[in-house]
PDB file of C-alpha atoms and ligand atoms in Angstrom:
ATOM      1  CA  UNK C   6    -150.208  28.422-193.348  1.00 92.00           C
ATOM      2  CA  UNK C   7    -150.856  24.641-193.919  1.00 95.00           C
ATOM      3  CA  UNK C   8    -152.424  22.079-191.833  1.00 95.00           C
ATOM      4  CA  UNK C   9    -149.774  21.128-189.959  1.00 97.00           C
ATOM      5  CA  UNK C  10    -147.179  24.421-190.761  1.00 98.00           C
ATOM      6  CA  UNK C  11    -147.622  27.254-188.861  1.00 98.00           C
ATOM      7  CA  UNK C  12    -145.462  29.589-191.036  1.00 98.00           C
ATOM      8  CA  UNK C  13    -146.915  32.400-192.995  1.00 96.00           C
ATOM      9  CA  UNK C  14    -145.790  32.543-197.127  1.00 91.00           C
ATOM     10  CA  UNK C  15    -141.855  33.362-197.246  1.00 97.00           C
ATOM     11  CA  UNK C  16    -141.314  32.315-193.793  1.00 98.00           C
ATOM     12  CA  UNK C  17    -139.431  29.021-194.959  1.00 98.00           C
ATOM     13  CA  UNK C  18    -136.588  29.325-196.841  1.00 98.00           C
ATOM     14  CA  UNK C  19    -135.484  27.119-200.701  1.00 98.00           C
ATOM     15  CA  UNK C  20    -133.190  25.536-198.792  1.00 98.00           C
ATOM     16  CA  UNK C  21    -134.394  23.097-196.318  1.00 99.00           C
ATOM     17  CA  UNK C  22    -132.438  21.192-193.257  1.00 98.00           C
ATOM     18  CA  UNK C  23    -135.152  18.423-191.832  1.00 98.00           C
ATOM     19  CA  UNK C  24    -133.909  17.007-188.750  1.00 97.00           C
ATOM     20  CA  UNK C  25    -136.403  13.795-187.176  1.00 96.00           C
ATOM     21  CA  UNK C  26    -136.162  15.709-183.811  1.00 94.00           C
ATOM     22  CA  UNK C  27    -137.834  19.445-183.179  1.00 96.00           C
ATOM     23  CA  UNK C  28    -135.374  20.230-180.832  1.00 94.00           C
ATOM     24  CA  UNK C  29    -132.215  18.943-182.997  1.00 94.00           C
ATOM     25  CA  UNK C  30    -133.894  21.837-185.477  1.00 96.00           C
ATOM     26  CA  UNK C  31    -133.692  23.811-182.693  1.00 96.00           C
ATOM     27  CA  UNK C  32    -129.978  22.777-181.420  1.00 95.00           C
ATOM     28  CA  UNK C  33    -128.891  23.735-185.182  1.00 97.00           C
ATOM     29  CA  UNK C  34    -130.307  26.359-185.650  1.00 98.00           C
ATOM     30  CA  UNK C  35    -128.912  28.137-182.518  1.00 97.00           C
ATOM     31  CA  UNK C  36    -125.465  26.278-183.383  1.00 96.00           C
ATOM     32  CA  UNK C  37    -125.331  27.098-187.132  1.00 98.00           C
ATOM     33  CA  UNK C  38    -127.766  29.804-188.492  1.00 98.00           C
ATOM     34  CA  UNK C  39    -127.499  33.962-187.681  1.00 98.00           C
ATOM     35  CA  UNK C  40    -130.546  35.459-186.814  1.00 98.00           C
ATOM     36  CA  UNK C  41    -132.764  32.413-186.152  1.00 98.00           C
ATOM     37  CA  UNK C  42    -136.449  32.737-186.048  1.00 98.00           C
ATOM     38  CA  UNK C  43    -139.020  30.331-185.218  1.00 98.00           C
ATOM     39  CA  UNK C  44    -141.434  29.790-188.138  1.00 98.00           C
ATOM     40  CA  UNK C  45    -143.222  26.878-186.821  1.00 98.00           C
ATOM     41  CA  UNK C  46    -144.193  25.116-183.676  1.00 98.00           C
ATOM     42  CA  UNK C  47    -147.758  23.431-184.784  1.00 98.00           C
ATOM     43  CA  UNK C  48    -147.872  19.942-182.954  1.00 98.00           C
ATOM     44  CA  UNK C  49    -144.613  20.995-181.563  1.00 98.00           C
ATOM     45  CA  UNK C  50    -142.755  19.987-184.378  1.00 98.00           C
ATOM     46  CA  UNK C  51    -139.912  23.267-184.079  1.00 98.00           C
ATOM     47  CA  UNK C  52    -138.798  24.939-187.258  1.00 98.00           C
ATOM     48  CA  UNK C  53    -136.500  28.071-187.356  1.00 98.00           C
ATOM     49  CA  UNK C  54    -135.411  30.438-190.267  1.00 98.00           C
ATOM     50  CA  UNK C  55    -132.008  32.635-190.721  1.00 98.00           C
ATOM     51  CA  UNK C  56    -128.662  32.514-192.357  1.00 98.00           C
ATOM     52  CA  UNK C  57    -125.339  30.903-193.071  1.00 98.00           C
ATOM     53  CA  UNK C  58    -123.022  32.662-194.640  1.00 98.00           C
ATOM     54  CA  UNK C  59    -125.278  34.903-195.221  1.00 98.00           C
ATOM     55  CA  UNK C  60    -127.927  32.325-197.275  1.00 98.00           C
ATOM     56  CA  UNK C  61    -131.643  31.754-196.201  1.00 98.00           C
ATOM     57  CA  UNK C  62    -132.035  28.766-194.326  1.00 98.00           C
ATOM     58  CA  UNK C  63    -134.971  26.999-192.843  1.00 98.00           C
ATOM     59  CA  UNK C  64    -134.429  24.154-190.183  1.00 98.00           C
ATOM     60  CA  UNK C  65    -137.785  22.200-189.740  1.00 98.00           C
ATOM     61  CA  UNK C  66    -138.286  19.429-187.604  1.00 98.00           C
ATOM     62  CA  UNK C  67    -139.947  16.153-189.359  1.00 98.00           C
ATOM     63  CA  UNK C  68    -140.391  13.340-187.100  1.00 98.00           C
ATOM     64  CA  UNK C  69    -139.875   9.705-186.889  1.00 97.00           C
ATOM     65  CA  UNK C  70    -140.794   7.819-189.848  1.00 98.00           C
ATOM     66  CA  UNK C  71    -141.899   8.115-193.097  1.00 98.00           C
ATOM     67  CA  UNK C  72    -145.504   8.920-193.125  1.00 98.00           C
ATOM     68  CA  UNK C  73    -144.635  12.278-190.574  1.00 98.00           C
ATOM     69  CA  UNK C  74    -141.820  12.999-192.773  1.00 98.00           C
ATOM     70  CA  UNK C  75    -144.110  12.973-195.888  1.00 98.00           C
ATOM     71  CA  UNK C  76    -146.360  15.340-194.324  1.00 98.00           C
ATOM     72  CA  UNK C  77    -144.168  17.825-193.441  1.00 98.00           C
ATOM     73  CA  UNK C  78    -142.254  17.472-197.269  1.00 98.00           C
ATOM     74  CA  UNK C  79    -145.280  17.940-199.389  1.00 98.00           C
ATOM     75  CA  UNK C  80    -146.353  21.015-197.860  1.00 98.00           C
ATOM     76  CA  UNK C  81    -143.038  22.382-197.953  1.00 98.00           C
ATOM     77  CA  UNK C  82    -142.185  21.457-201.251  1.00 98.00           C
ATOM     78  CA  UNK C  83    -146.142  22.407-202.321  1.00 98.00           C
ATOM     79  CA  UNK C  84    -146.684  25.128-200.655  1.00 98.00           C
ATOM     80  CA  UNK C  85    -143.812  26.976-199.446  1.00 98.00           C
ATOM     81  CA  UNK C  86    -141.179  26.171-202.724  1.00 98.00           C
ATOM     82  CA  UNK C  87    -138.892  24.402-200.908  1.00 98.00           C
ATOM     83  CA  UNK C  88    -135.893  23.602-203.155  1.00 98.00           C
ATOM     84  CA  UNK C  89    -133.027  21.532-202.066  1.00 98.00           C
ATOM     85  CA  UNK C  90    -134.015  19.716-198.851  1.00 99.00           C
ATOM     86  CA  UNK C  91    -131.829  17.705-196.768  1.00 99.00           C
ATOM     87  CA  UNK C  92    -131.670  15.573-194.140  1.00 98.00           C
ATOM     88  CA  UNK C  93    -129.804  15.441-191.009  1.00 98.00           C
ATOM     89  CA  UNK C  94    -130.113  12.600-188.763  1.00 97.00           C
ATOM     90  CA  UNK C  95    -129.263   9.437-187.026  1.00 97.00           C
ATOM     91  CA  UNK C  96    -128.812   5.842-188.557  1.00 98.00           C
ATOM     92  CA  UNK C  97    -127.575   2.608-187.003  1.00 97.00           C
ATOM     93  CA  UNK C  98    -124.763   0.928-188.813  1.00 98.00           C
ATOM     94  CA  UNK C  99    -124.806  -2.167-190.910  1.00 98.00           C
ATOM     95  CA  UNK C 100    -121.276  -2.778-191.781  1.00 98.00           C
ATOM     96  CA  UNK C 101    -117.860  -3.398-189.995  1.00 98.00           C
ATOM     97  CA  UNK C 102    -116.171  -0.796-191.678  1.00 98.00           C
ATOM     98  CA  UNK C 103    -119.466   1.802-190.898  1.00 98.00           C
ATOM     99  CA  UNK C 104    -118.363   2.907-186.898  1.00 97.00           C
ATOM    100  CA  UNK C 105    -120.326   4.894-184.541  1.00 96.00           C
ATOM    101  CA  UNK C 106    -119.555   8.493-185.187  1.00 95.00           C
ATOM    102  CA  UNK C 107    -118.795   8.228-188.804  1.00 96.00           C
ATOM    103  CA  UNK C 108    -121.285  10.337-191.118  1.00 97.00           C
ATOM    104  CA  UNK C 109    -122.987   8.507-194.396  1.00 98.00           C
ATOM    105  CA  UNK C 110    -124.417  10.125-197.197  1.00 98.00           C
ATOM    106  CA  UNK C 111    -127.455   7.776-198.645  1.00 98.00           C
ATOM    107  CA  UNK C 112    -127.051   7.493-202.151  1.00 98.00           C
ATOM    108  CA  UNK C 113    -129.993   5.299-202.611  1.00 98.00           C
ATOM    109  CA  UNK C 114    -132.431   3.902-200.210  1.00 98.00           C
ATOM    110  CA  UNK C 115    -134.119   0.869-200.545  1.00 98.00           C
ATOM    111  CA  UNK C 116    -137.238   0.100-198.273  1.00 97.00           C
ATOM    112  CA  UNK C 117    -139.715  -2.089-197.616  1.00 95.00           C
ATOM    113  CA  UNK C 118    -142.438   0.269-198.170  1.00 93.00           C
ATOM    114  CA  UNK C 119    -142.978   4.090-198.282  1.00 95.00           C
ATOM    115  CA  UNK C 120    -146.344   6.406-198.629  1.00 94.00           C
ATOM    116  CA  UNK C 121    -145.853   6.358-202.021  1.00 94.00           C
ATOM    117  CA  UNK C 122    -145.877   2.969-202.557  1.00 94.00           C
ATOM    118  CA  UNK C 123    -148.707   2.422-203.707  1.00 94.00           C
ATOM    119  CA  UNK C 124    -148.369   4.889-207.039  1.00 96.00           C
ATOM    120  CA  UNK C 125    -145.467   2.138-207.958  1.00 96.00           C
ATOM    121  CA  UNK C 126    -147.555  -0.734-207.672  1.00 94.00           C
ATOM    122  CA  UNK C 127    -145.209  -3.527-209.380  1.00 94.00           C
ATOM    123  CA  UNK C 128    -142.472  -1.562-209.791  1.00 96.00           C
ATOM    124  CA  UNK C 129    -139.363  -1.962-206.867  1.00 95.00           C
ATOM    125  CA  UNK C 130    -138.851   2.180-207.305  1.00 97.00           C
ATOM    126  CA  UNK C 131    -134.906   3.360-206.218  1.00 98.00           C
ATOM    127  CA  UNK C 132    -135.095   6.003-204.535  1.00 98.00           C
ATOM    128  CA  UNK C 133    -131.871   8.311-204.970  1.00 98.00           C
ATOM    129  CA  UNK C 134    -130.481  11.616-204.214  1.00 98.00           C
ATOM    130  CA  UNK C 135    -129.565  14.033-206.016  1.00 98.00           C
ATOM    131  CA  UNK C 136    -126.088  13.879-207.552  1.00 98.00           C
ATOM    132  CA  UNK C 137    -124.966  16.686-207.570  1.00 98.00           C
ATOM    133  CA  UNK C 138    -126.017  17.419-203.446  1.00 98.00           C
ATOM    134  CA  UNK C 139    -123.846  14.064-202.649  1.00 98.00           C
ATOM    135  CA  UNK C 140    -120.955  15.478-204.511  1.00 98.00           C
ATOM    136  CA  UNK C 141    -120.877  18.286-202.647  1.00 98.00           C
ATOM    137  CA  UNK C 142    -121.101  16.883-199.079  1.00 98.00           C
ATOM    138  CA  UNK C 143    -118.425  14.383-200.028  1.00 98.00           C
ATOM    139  CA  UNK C 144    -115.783  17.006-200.830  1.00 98.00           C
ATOM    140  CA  UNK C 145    -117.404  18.531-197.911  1.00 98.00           C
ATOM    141  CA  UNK C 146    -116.599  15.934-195.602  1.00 97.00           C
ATOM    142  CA  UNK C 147    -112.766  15.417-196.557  1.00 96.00           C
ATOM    143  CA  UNK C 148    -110.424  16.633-194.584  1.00 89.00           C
ATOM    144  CA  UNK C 149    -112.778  17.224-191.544  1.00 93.00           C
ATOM    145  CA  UNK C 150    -111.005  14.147-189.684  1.00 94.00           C
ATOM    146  CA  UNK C 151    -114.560  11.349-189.753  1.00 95.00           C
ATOM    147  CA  UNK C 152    -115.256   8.672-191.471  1.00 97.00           C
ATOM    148  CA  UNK C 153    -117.154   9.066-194.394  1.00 98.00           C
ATOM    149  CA  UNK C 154    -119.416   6.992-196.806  1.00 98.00           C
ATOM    150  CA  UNK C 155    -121.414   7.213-199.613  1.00 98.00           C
ATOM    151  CA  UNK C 156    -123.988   4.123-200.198  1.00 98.00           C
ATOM    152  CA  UNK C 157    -127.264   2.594-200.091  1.00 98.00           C
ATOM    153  CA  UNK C 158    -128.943   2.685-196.445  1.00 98.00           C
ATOM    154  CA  UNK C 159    -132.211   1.332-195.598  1.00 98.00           C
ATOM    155  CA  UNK C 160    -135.640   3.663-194.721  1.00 98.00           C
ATOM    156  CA  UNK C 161    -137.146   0.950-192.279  1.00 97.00           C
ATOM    157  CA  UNK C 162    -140.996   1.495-190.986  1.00 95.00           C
ATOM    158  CA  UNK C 163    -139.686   0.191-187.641  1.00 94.00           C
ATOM    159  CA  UNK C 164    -137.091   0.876-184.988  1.00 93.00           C
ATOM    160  CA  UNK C 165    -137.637  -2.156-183.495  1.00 93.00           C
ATOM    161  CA  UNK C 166    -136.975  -4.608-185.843  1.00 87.00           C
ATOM    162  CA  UNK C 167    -138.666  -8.368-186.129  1.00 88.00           C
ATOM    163  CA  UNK C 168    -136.555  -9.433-188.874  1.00 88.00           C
ATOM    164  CA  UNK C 169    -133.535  -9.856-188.819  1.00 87.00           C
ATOM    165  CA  UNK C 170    -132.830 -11.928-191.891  1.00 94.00           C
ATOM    166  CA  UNK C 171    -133.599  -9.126-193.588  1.00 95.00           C
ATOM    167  CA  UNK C 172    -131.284  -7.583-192.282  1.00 95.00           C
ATOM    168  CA  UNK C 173    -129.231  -9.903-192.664  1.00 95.00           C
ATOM    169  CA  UNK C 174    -129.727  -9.730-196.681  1.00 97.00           C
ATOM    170  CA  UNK C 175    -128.938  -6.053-196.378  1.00 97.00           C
ATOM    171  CA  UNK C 176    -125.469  -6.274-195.092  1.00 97.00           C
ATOM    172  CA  UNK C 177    -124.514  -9.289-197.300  1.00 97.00           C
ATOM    173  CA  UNK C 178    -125.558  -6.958-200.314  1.00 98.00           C
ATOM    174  CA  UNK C 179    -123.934  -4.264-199.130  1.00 98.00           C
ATOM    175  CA  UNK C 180    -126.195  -1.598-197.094  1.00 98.00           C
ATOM    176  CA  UNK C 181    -124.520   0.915-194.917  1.00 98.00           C
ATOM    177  CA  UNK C 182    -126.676   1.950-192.424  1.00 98.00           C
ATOM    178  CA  UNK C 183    -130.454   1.701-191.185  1.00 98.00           C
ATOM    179  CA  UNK C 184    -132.353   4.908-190.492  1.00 98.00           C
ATOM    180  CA  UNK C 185    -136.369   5.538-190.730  1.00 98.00           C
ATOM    181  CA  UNK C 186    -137.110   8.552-193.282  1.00 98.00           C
ATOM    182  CA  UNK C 187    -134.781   9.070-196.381  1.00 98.00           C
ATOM    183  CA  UNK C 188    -136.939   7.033-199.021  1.00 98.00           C
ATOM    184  CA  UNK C 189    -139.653   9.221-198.859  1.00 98.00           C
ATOM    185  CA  UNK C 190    -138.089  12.455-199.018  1.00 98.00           C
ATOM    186  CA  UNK C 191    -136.064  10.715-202.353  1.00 98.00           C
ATOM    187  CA  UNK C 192    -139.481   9.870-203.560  1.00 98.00           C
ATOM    188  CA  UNK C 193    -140.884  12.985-203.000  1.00 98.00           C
ATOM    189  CA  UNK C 194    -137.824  15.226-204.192  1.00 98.00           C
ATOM    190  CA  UNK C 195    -138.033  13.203-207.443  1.00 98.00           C
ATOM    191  CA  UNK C 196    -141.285  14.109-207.858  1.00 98.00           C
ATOM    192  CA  UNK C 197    -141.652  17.518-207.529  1.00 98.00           C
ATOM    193  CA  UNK C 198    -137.960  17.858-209.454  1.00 98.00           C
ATOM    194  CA  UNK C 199    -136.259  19.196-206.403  1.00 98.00           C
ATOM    195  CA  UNK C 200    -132.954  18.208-204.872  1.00 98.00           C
ATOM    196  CA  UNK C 201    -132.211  16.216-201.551  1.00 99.00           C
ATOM    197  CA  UNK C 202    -129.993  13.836-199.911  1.00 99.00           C
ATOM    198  CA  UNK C 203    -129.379  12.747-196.365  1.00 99.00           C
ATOM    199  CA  UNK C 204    -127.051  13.269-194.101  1.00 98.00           C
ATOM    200  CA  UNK C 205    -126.414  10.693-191.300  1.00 98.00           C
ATOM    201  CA  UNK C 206    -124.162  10.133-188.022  1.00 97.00           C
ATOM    202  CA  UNK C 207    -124.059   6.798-187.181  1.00 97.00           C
ATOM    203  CA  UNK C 208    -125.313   6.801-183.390  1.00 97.00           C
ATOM    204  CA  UNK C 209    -125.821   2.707-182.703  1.00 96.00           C
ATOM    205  CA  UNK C 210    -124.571  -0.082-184.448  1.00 97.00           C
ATOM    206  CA  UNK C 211    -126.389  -3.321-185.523  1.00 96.00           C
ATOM    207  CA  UNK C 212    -123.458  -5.610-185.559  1.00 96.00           C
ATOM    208  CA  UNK C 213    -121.986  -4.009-182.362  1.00 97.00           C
ATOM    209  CA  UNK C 214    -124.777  -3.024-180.360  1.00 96.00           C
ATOM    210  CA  UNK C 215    -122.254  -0.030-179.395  1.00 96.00           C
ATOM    211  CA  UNK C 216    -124.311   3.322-179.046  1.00 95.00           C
ATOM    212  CA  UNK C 217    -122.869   6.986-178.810  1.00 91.00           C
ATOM    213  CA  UNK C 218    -122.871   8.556-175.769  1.00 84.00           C
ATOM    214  CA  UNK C 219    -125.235  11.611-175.209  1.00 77.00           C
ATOM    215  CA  UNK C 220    -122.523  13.849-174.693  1.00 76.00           C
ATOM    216  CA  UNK C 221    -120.500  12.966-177.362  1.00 78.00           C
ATOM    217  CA  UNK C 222    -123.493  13.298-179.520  1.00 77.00           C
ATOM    218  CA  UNK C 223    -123.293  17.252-180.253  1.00 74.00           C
ATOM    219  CA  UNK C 224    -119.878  17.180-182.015  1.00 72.00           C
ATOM    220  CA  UNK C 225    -120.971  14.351-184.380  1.00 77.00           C
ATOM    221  CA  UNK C 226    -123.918  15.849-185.124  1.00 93.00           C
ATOM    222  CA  UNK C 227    -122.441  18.968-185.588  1.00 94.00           C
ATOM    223  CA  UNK C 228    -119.991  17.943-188.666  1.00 95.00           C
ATOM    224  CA  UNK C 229    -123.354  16.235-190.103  1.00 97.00           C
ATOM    225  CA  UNK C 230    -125.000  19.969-190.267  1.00 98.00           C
ATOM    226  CA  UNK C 231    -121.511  21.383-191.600  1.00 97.00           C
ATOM    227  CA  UNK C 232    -121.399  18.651-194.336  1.00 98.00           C
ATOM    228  CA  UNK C 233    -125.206  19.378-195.065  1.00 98.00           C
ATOM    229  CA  UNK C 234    -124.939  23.586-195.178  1.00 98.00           C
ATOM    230  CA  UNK C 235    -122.181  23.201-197.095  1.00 98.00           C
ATOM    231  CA  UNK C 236    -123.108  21.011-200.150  1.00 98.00           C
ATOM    232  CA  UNK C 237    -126.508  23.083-200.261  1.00 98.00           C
ATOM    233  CA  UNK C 238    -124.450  26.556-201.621  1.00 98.00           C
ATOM    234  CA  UNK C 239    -121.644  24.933-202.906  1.00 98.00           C
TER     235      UNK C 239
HETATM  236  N1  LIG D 302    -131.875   5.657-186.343  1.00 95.95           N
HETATM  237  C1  LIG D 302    -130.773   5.572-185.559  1.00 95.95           C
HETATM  238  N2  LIG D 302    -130.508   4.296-185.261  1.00 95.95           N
HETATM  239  C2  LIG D 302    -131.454   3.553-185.870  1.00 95.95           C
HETATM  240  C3  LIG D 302    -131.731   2.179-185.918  1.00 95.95           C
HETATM  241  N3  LIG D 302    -130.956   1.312-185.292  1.00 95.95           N
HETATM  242  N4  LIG D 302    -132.815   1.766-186.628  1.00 95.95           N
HETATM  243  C4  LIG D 302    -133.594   2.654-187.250  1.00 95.95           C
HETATM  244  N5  LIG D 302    -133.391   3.958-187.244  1.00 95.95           N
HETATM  245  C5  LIG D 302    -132.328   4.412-186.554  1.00 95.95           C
END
């Protein structure tokens, strides 16, 4: 156990799904994995182990934002030996040709600021996933019928956002999508020489201010979790 994991050693799998919402970890892990147990519920925040395809998989909840996400990393990466860890979640587009529903695989994520920051000092960090993860949920995603990009997306420390011109900046140079937590986990992956990448669904759109209905939400997300499973044992 850890401060803020409940799970006792070899509860939590090397492969690691980390979903911003507990019960998204939960959704996917009664969706996707065989034999699901739950291996954490400290604070709430829901985390399951069991299978796909007969591999060891842990889905574990994270939180919004960076500084919950780190928490929840570091011990699992520390502590447990988490390997390849992944993110599922949801991002608001940035670009025309980025539509509600499609899934985007974060390349790089630039940010304003991270908990790690402050290591860097003067230096403007990239943080990047891994290359050969984003390779894998690319060929993953063909064929499935969605739109699919690869690209920079912004980690922002804020959903709701007082500056737009900054925004603005992103879009004319090219960022796909805004989301809240993939900068860190980069950072941290980088680190500790493990592998990540994120996963995204576009559910709202900047330019648009279209948002994806609730019920129309599960099948979206549900391609995002194929696309992740898949590139981890490919
Ligand atoms: N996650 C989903 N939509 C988002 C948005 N518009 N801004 C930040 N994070 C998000």
């Amino acid at each position: 156990m850890t401060i803020h994991i409940g799970a006792k050693p070899g509860d939590i799998a090397e492969t690691v799904l980390l979903p911003g919402d507990p019960y998204r970890a939960r959704w996917a892990a009664q969706t996707f994995l065989k034999d699901a147990v739950l291996v954490n519920e400290v604070r709430g925040m829901l985390a399951y182990t069991g299978t796909w395809n007969g591999h060891r998989v842990t889905i574990h909840g994270t939180g919004m934002g960076m500084p919950s996400l780190s928490i929840y990393v570091n011990e699992l990466i520390r502590d447990y030996g988490a390997q390849t860890l992944i993110r599922i979640g949801s991002a608001g587009g940035m670009q025309p040709h980025v539509k509600v529903r499609d899934v985007v695989l974060g390349m790089s994520a630039c940010t304003t600021g991270t908990p790690s920051s402050t290591i860097f000092r003067e230096l403007n960090y990239a943080p990047t996933a891994d290359f050969g993860l984003l390779k894998a949920a690319w060929e993953a995603g063909q064929g499935k019928g969605i739109g699919l990009h690869a690209g920079q997306i912004y980690s922002s420390d804020t959903f709701y956002d007082e500056r737009p011109d900054l925004n603005e900046q992103m879009q004319r140079h090219g960022v796909l999508a805004v989301e809240m937590e993939a900068a860190e986990l980069y950072i941290l992956a980088a680190r500790y020489g493990r592998r990540a990448l994120a996963v995204l669904t576009i559910s709202d759109h900047l330019l648009t201010h279209e948002a994806l209905p609730s019920d129309q939400r599960e099948q979206s997300f549900g391609d995002m979790v194929d696309i992740a499973l898949t590139a981890a044992f490919a």
